[in-house]
Backbone as CSV, one residue per row, in Angstrom:
resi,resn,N_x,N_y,N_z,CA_x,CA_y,CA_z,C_x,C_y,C_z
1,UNK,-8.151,4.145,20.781,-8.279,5.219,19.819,-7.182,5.078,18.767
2,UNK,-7.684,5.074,17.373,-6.664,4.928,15.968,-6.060,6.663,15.781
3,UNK,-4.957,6.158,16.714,-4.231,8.087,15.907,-3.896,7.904,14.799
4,UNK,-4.208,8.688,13.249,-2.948,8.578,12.698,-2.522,9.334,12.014
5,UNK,-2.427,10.926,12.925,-1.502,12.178,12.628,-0.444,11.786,13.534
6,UNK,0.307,11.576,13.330,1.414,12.110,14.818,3.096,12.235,14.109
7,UNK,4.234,12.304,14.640,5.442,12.165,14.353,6.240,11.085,14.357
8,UNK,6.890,10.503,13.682,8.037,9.577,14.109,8.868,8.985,13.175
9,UNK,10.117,8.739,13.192,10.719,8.423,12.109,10.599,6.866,11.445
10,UNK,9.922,5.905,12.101,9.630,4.718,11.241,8.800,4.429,10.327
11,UNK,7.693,5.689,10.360,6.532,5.563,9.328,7.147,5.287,8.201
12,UNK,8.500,6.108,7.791,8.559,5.733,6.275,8.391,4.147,5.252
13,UNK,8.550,3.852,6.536,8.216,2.138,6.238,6.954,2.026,5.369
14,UNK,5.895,2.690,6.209,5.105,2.617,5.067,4.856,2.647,3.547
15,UNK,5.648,4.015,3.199,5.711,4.195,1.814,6.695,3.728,1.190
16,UNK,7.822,2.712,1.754,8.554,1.849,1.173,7.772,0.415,1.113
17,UNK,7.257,-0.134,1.880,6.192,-1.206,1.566,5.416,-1.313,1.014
18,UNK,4.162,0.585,0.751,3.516,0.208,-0.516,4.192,0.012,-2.151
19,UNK,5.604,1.007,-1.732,6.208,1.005,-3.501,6.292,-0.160,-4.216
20,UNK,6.895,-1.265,-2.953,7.743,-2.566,-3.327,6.972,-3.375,-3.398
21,UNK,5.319,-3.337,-2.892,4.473,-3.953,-2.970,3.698,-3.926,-4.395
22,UNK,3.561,-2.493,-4.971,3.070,-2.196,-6.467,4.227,-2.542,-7.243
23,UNK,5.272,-2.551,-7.275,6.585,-3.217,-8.195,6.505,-4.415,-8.330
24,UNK,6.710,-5.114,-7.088,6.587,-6.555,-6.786,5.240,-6.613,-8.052
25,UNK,4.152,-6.458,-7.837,2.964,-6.803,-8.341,2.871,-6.292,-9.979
26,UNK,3.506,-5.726,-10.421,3.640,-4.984,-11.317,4.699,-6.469,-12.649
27,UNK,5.807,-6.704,-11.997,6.634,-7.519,-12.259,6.056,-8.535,-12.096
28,UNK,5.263,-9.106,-11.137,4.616,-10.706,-11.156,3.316,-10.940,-11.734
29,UNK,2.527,-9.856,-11.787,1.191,-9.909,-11.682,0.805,-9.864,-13.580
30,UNK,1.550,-8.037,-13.925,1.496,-7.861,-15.124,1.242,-8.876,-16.299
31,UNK,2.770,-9.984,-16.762,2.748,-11.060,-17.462,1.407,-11.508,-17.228
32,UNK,1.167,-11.945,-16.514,-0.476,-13.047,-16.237,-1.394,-12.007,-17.157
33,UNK,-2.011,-10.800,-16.422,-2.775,-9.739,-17.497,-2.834,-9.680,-18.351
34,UNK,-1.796,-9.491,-18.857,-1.440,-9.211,-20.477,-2.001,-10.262,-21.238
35,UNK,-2.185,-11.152,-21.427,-2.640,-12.520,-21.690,-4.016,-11.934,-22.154
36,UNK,-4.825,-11.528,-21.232,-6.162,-11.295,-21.473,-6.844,-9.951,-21.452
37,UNK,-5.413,-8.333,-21.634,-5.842,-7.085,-21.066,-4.610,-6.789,-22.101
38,UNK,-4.755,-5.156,-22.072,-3.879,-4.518,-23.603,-2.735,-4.246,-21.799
39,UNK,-1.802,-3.381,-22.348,-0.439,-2.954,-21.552,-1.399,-2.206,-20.278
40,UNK,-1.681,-0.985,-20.851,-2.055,-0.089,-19.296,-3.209,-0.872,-18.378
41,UNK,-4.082,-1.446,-18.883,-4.974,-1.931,-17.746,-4.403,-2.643,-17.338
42,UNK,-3.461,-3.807,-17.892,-2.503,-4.754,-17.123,-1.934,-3.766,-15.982
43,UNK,-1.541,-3.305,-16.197,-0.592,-2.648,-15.259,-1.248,-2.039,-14.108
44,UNK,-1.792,-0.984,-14.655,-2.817,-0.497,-13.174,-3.811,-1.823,-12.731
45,UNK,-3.994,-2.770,-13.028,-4.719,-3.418,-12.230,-3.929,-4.336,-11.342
46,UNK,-2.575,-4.862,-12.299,-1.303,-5.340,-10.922,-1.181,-4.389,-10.361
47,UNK,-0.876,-2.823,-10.203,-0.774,-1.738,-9.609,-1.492,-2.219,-8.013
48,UNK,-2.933,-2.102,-9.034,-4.032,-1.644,-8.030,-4.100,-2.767,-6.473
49,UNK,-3.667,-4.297,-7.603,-3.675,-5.381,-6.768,-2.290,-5.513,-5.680
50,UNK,-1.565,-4.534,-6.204,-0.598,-4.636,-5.178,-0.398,-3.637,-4.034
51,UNK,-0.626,-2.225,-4.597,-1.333,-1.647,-3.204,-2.320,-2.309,-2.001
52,UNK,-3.674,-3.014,-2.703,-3.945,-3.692,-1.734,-3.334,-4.835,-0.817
53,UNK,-2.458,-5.776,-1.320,-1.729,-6.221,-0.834,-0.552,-5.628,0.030
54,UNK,-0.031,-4.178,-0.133,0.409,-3.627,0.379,0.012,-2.762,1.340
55,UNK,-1.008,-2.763,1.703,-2.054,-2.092,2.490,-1.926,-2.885,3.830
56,UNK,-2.267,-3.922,3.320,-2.411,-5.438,4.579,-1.211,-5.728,5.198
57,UNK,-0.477,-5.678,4.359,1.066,-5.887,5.104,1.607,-4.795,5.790
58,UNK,1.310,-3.702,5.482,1.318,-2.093,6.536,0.543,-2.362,7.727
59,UNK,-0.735,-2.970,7.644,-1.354,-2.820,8.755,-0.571,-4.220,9.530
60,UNK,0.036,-5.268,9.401,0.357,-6.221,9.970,1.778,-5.757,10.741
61,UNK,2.471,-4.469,10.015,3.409,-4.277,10.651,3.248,-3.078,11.313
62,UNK,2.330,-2.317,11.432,1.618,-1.314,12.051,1.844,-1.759,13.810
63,UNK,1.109,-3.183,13.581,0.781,-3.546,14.285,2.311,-4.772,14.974
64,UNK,2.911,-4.696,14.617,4.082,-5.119,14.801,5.174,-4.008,15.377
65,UNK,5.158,-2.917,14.990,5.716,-2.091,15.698,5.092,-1.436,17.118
66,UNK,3.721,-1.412,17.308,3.143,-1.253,18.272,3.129,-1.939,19.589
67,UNK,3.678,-3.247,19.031,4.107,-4.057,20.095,5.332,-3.838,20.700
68,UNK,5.972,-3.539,19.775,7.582,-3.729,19.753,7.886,-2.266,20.620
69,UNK,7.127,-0.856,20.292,7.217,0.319,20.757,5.597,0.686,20.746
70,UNK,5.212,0.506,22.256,4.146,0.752,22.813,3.709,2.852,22.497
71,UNK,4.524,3.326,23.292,4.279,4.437,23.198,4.424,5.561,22.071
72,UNK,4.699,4.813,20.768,5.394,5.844,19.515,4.434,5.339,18.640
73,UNK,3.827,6.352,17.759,2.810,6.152,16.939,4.368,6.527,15.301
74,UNK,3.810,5.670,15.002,5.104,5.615,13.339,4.152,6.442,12.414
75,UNK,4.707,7.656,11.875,3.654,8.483,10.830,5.046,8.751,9.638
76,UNK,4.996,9.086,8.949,5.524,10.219,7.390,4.286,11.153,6.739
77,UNK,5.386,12.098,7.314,4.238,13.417,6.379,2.991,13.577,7.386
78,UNK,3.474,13.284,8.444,1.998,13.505,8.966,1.133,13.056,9.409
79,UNK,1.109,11.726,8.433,0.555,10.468,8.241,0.398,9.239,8.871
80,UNK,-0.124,8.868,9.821,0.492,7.477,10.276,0.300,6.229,9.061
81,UNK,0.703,4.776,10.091,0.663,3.706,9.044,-0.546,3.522,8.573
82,UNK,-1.697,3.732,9.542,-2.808,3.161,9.623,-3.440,4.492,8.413
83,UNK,-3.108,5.621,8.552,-3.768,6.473,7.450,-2.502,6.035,5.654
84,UNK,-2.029,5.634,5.811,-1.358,5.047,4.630,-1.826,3.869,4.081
85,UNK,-2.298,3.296,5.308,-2.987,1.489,5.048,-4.622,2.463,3.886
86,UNK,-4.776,3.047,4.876,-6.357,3.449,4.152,-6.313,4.279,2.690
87,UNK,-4.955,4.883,2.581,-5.108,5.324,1.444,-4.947,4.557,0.411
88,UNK,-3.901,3.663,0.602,-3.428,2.271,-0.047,-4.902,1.700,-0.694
89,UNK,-5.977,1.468,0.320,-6.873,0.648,0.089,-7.425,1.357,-1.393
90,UNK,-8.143,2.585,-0.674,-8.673,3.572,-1.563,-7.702,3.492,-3.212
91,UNK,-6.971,3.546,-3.264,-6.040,4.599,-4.322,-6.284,2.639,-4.850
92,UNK,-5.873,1.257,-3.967,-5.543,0.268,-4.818,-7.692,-0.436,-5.689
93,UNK,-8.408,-0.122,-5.176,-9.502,-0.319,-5.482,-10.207,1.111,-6.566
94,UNK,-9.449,2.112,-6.388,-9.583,2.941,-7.547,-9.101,2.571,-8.902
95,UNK,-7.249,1.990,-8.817,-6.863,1.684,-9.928,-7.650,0.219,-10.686
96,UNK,-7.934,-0.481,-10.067,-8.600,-1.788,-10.142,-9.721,-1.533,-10.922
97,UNK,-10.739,-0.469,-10.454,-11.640,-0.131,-11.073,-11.568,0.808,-12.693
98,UNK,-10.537,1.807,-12.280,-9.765,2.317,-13.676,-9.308,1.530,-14.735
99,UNK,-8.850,0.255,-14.073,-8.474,-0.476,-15.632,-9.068,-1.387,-15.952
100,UNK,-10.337,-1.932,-15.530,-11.566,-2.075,-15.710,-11.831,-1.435,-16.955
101,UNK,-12.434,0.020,-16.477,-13.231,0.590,-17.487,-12.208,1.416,-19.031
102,UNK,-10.741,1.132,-19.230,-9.954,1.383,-19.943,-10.517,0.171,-21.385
């Protein structure tokens, strides 16, 4: 069973991995865009591409802490990793599609 309400203080990991993951992507990705996209769609679409990438790497360490601590589900806000992985997805295939249609 996927909990992913519960308590614990490592979740924040999550929302430090998606930030650094949309920065990261933002800083590497952007330049390339721009080339062939005005400023904002560049951006939200490295955005978008780096949430998803940051999504995957939440769930890899999701799953890395689960090993490591069997019995502690890692949440922030409420939230576990695995409901952060999914919003990640959502929110990074929204922006993708947003600067698309910009």
């Amino acid at each position: 069973m996927i909990v992913i309400a519960r308590w614990s203080g490592l979740g924040m990991v999550s929302v430090f991995l998606l930030i650094a993951a949309m920065l990261g992507a933002t800083f590497l990705l952007r330049p390339i865009f721009l080339q062939s996209m005005a400023l904002h769609p560049a951006a939200y679409m490295a955005d978008g591409i780096g949430l998803l990438f940051g999504a995957v790497v939440n769930l890899f360490m999701a799953r890395l802490f689960k090993k490591i601590w069997s019995k502690t589900e890692h949440s922030f806000l409420g939230i576990g990793m695995t409901g952060w992985s999914v919003m990640a997805v959502i929110g990074g295939i929204a922006l993708i599609i947003y600067s698309y249609y910009l």
